[in-house]
Amino acid sequence: METTIAEILQKGNLGRDDIITLLGADESADIELIRSTAEKLLLDKCGPAVFYRGLIEFSNLCIRDCLYCGIRKSNAGINRYTLSKEEIVASAKWCADKGYGSVVLQSGERQDDAFIDFLVDVISEIKSSTASEKMPGGAGVTLSVGEQSPAAYKRLYEAGAHRYLLRIESSNPILFASIHPPEQELQRRIDCLKTLRETGFQVGTGVMIGIPGQTVEVLADDILFFKEMDIDMIGMGPYIVHSATPMSIYADYHKFTRNEIFQTALLMISVCRIVLGDVNIASTTALQAMRDDGREEGLRYGANVIMPLTTPLNVRQDYLLYDGKPCLDEDVQQCSACLEKRIRSIGREIAVDVWGDSKKALRRQN
Ligand code: 5AD
């Protein structure tokens, strides 16, 4: 007899087949059971707090040509920018003043020395200028600047960044190869994730959900990959077409509807929570791009991190990874007021003046 969803959720240690069954749930009662199990687990293990990270998209220059991404180097149709150190630091200070305990510095990928020198300088300045009585160590700094050499990772860590996000995009070699140019290798990303951990960073990764050709089996393997890599933080979201990318031609051939992708993305959050326990899981902007209440839904399905957009308004429209990105014309003040209301509406709290490391990372480090 087939195992039911309820029976699987009673088990302690889920295997691949269990994970596949959960991700494939399509009856609303089953989905609700998975969601409520994940939410309860989160509340029991981590509490109701939602951690904020102000997201500063400080540059859209990129040496990579990912087939899905709107800021890929071959997209000549966009204005390339890099914020000045002063602009980045001002954004970070705004976040710290508002009680956001952490910022995420994200950009396209660059590997030249000048880029790393610039970042080291920016990180040091953020750390010193956001230090206060409430946060003596300054704001937490998370980086999301792609594949770098071990020496570069070390310099960035020593400058004061302590968390790093590097999505694997897909842990399946065939799928990874189908969305990247040949010079980008899955194995190098895996090596980077290992180096980041050895360097001392708390490490985050994740995948896009709804990549053409992806199946629930592939997504189950992604979750097992996160587990095997002992990942501290997860950031995942739906794949959304950008019209000026090579992958836009697949759009009409897509097997899944938008709703199915949205629902699977939410289920991925729940199943990650159930399998990985007290990691941090972000409810990402791409969820909100699909549905107005997408980020609250992510929290209800077991996420505990939100990354409010704090990129200055004048460059936001130049950092479009996909079509239909939300919050492009709202200033940071508006964004934060609107988010706060949304989070309270689902009975959760916003943690202020803390870095908000995952329990898992803290346990490992102690
Ligand atoms: N749809 C959804 N997510 C995307 N990203 C890049 N392009 C897209 C897209 N078209 C995600 C990638 C990357 C992160 C910064 O943004 O997963 O790691």
XYZ file of C-alpha atoms and ligand atoms in Angstrom:
384
model
C 0.000 0.000 0.000
C 1.171 3.504 -0.747
C 2.354 5.606 2.177
C 0.107 8.592 2.785
C 1.363 12.146 3.228
C 0.265 12.051 6.878
C 2.331 8.917 7.486
C 5.399 10.450 5.864
C 5.076 13.571 7.996
C 5.111 11.396 11.138
C 8.503 9.947 10.222
C 11.769 11.242 11.623
C 14.139 10.801 8.739
C 12.730 11.297 5.251
C 14.195 9.405 2.329
C 14.241 10.395 -1.343
C 10.930 8.692 -2.135
C 9.235 10.443 0.791
C 10.521 13.812 -0.359
C 9.318 13.144 -3.905
C 5.855 12.263 -2.611
C 5.667 15.454 -0.537
C 6.822 17.676 -3.414
C 4.293 16.053 -5.725
C 1.323 16.712 -3.420
C -1.542 18.290 -5.354
C -4.632 17.805 -3.169
C -5.280 20.949 -1.173
C -5.747 19.005 2.082
C -2.327 17.357 1.620
C -0.671 20.653 0.774
C -2.183 22.260 3.861
C -0.950 19.377 6.010
C 2.599 19.811 4.710
C 2.419 23.582 5.145
C 1.107 23.447 8.700
C 3.670 20.798 9.680
C 6.491 23.013 8.377
C 5.080 26.129 10.036
C 4.731 24.361 13.373
C 8.253 22.995 13.130
C 9.578 26.479 12.439
C 7.659 28.003 15.352
C 8.814 25.222 17.708
C 12.457 25.225 16.657
C 13.120 28.832 15.695
C 10.176 30.876 17.035
C 7.979 33.446 15.255
C 10.794 35.902 14.471
C 11.324 37.023 10.896
C 14.849 38.266 10.199
C 15.333 41.167 7.840
C 18.292 41.664 5.522
C 18.323 44.897 3.563
C 19.139 43.888 -0.005
C 21.547 46.268 -1.731
C 21.983 45.384 -5.421
C 25.128 47.449 -5.741
C 26.208 46.623 -9.309
C 24.792 44.937 -12.390
C 28.138 44.521 -14.164
C 28.586 40.834 -14.880
C 31.170 38.625 -16.590
C 28.733 35.682 -16.771
C 26.200 34.758 -19.394
C 23.630 32.650 -17.534
C 20.900 31.807 -20.026
C 18.057 32.857 -17.703
C 19.353 36.059 -16.165
C 18.415 39.584 -17.207
C 21.790 41.085 -16.270
C 23.854 38.521 -18.203
C 26.816 40.098 -19.973
C 25.284 39.701 -23.449
C 22.239 41.773 -22.595
C 23.249 45.024 -24.243
C 19.870 46.594 -23.570
C 20.555 47.663 -20.015
C 22.321 50.499 -18.334
C 25.306 49.165 -16.408
C 25.964 50.755 -13.003
C 28.006 50.357 -9.859
C 27.030 52.301 -6.756
C 29.739 54.319 -5.041
C 31.085 53.266 -1.672
C 29.274 56.228 -0.122
C 25.936 55.192 -1.639
C 26.303 51.601 -0.446
C 27.340 52.637 3.047
C 24.456 55.120 3.234
C 22.015 52.321 2.344
C 23.527 50.050 4.974
C 23.312 52.792 7.598
C 19.681 53.359 6.728
C 19.058 49.644 7.324
C 20.882 49.637 10.662
C 18.995 52.756 11.818
C 15.717 51.046 10.970
C 16.689 48.039 13.106
C 17.489 45.706 10.209
C 20.341 43.760 11.758
C 21.879 42.686 8.465
C 22.445 43.684 4.881
C 23.023 41.605 1.767
C 25.429 43.007 -0.798
C 24.533 41.502 -4.147
C 25.897 42.130 -7.642
C 26.692 40.538 -10.928
C 29.912 38.546 -10.947
C 33.329 40.151 -11.340
C 36.611 38.549 -10.396
C 39.141 41.323 -10.955
C 41.302 42.539 -8.081
C 39.808 46.017 -8.197
C 36.379 44.538 -7.475
C 37.585 42.618 -4.435
C 39.569 45.658 -3.192
C 36.433 47.778 -3.546
C 34.292 45.252 -1.671
C 36.804 44.869 1.150
C 36.777 48.622 1.575
C 32.957 48.789 1.489
C 32.556 45.951 4.013
C 35.024 47.501 6.479
C 33.285 50.847 6.206
C 29.823 49.295 6.718
C 31.037 47.398 9.772
C 32.556 50.458 11.434
C 29.843 52.926 10.521
C 26.926 50.723 11.649
C 28.455 49.759 15.003
C 26.294 51.051 17.851
C 25.382 50.252 21.432
C 22.619 47.994 20.134
C 24.937 46.243 17.679
C 28.549 46.581 18.842
C 29.763 44.362 16.007
C 28.005 46.514 13.408
C 25.372 45.192 11.003
C 25.721 41.618 9.782
C 27.036 41.536 6.212
C 26.008 38.781 3.806
C 27.620 38.638 0.368
C 26.124 37.378 -2.858
C 28.804 38.089 -5.457
C 29.314 34.745 -7.119
C 32.275 32.458 -7.687
C 35.579 33.782 -6.367
C 39.031 32.404 -5.603
C 39.771 31.017 -2.128
C 42.081 34.000 -1.535
C 39.309 36.455 -2.434
C 36.812 34.680 -0.171
C 39.352 34.905 2.638
C 39.853 38.639 2.160
C 36.093 39.242 2.139
C 35.645 37.204 5.309
C 38.479 38.974 7.073
C 36.969 42.324 6.110
C 33.937 41.395 8.226
C 31.370 39.654 6.018
C 30.209 36.493 7.773
C 27.533 34.944 5.547
C 27.634 34.120 1.836
C 24.922 33.162 -0.627
C 25.831 31.201 -3.723
C 22.966 29.418 -5.371
C 23.695 26.118 -7.038
C 20.667 26.900 -9.312
C 20.266 23.143 -9.889
C 22.331 20.316 -8.414
C 21.445 18.178 -11.437
C 24.394 18.220 -13.885
C 22.218 18.034 -17.013
C 19.842 20.761 -15.900
C 22.722 22.957 -14.697
C 24.405 22.589 -18.079
C 21.162 23.377 -19.895
C 20.883 26.845 -18.306
C 24.534 27.921 -18.293
C 27.206 28.407 -20.949
C 29.763 25.559 -21.066
C 32.464 27.491 -19.209
C 30.308 27.562 -16.105
C 30.705 24.285 -14.265
C 28.577 22.725 -11.578
C 31.624 21.233 -9.913
C 33.266 24.640 -9.544
C 30.177 25.932 -7.725
C 30.256 22.960 -5.397
C 33.956 23.612 -4.751
C 33.156 27.270 -4.017
C 30.507 26.249 -1.480
C 33.068 24.020 0.248
C 35.717 26.748 0.208
C 33.258 29.263 1.645
C 32.544 26.958 4.563
C 36.261 26.284 5.139
C 36.893 30.030 5.089
C 34.493 30.464 7.993
C 31.361 31.781 6.288
C 27.874 30.642 7.118
C 26.864 29.332 3.741
C 23.603 29.675 1.855
C 22.564 28.122 -1.404
C 19.410 27.359 -3.326
C 17.817 26.614 -6.644
C 15.352 28.109 -9.078
C 12.077 26.261 -9.229
C 10.289 25.734 -12.531
C 13.313 25.487 -14.801
C 12.140 23.803 -18.033
C 12.953 20.097 -17.736
C 12.981 20.101 -13.936
C 10.972 17.381 -12.159
C 10.055 16.713 -8.521
C 12.714 13.993 -8.545
C 15.346 16.589 -9.465
C 14.053 18.950 -6.763
C 14.162 16.135 -4.198
C 17.820 15.609 -5.083
C 18.403 19.351 -4.621
C 17.098 19.081 -1.051
C 19.308 16.057 -0.407
C 22.223 18.070 -1.809
C 21.507 20.884 0.703
C 21.501 18.286 3.459
C 24.693 16.606 2.351
C 26.462 19.970 2.051
C 25.316 20.860 5.576
C 23.971 24.200 4.316
C 23.074 26.930 6.863
C 20.737 29.073 4.759
C 18.420 28.470 1.827
C 17.291 31.009 -0.778
C 15.050 29.660 -3.517
C 12.454 31.103 -5.796
C 10.481 30.452 -8.923
C 12.254 30.785 -12.246
C 10.640 33.681 -14.084
C 11.282 34.427 -17.732
C 13.249 37.527 -18.701
C 12.279 38.475 -22.237
C 15.788 39.489 -23.326
C 17.427 36.143 -22.496
C 17.980 32.970 -24.543
C 15.698 30.998 -22.256
C 12.722 33.208 -23.079
C 12.157 31.101 -26.192
C 11.330 28.125 -23.976
C 8.515 29.986 -22.297
C 5.748 28.661 -24.534
C 6.951 25.098 -24.257
C 6.849 25.062 -20.514
C 5.199 22.024 -18.991
C 4.081 23.807 -15.843
C 1.644 26.667 -15.373
C 2.577 29.705 -13.311
C 0.343 28.480 -10.507
C 2.004 25.098 -10.441
C 5.437 26.688 -10.244
C 4.318 29.022 -7.459
C 2.814 26.130 -5.482
C 5.902 23.953 -5.979
C 8.145 26.804 -4.814
C 6.096 27.043 -1.614
C 6.215 23.270 -1.124
C 9.995 23.376 -1.562
C 10.158 25.802 1.380
C 8.049 23.501 3.552
C 9.923 20.353 2.645
C 13.288 22.073 3.198
C 12.063 23.144 6.629
C 10.930 19.585 7.420
C 14.119 17.928 6.148
C 16.727 20.524 7.162
C 15.319 21.686 10.523
C 16.595 24.964 11.978
C 18.277 26.479 8.925
C 17.341 29.983 7.775
C 15.046 29.983 4.755
C 14.370 33.159 2.786
C 11.031 34.072 1.335
C 12.325 35.665 -1.840
C 11.243 38.597 -3.983
C 10.623 36.263 -6.939
C 7.718 34.739 -4.978
C 6.182 38.186 -4.693
C 6.731 38.730 -8.404
C 4.363 35.832 -9.052
C 1.738 36.830 -6.535
C 1.211 39.979 -4.535
C 1.161 38.078 -1.229
C 3.918 35.679 -2.330
C 6.402 36.565 0.361
C 3.868 36.202 3.194
C 2.917 32.859 1.729
C 6.594 31.861 1.843
C 6.673 32.717 5.560
C 3.492 30.700 6.164
C 5.114 27.721 4.428
C 8.090 27.809 6.802
C 10.471 30.608 5.723
C 11.911 32.991 8.357
C 13.985 35.523 6.425
C 12.872 38.452 4.274
C 15.163 40.594 2.188
C 13.493 43.982 1.719
C 14.799 45.817 -1.307
C 16.935 48.751 -0.173
C 18.674 49.425 -3.481
C 18.445 53.151 -4.334
C 15.402 53.845 -6.525
C 17.334 55.397 -9.412
C 19.078 52.124 -10.295
C 16.407 49.577 -9.385
C 15.049 49.304 -12.892
C 18.541 48.326 -14.079
C 18.718 45.269 -11.822
C 16.039 43.175 -13.450
C 16.928 39.491 -13.249
C 13.455 38.574 -14.561
C 10.334 40.274 -15.927
C 7.769 41.722 -13.538
C 10.011 42.356 -10.545
C 7.930 44.046 -7.821
C 8.634 47.202 -5.750
C 10.486 49.022 -8.528
C 9.025 52.420 -7.781
C 8.446 52.190 -4.054
C 10.975 53.911 -1.894
C 12.563 52.032 0.989
C 10.334 53.734 3.542
C 7.159 52.612 1.759
C 8.540 49.104 1.199
C 9.302 48.632 4.852
C 5.943 49.947 6.087
C 4.078 47.694 3.670
C 6.128 44.638 4.564
C 5.696 45.158 8.272
C 1.923 45.190 7.890
C 2.036 42.043 5.795
C 4.178 40.156 8.306
C 2.032 41.137 11.286
C -1.074 40.082 9.358
C 0.087 36.473 9.459
C 0.920 36.542 13.171
C 4.684 36.777 12.912
C 7.157 39.216 14.468
C 10.046 41.186 13.047
C 13.333 40.731 14.896
C 15.175 44.044 15.292
C 18.840 44.855 15.862
C 20.054 41.286 15.536
C 22.143 39.567 12.860
C 19.662 36.728 12.767
C 22.029 33.826 12.136
C 20.373 30.457 11.719
C 20.167 28.294 14.839
C 21.852 25.621 12.801
C 24.918 27.758 12.072
C 25.181 28.888 15.692
C 24.985 25.292 16.898
C 27.707 24.270 14.488
C 29.973 27.137 15.471
C 29.664 26.531 19.225
N 14.139 34.032 -12.546
C 14.276 33.772 -11.221
N 15.425 33.905 -10.550
C 16.497 34.345 -11.226
N 17.758 34.565 -10.852
C 18.458 35.006 -11.902
N 17.668 35.089 -12.987
C 16.430 34.661 -12.596
C 15.203 34.492 -13.257
N 15.061 34.752 -14.570
C 18.241 34.235 -9.508
C 19.369 33.217 -9.579
C 20.528 33.923 -8.922
C 19.835 34.948 -8.050
C 20.672 36.110 -7.666
O 18.750 35.363 -8.850
O 18.999 32.065 -8.834
O 21.351 33.076 -8.150
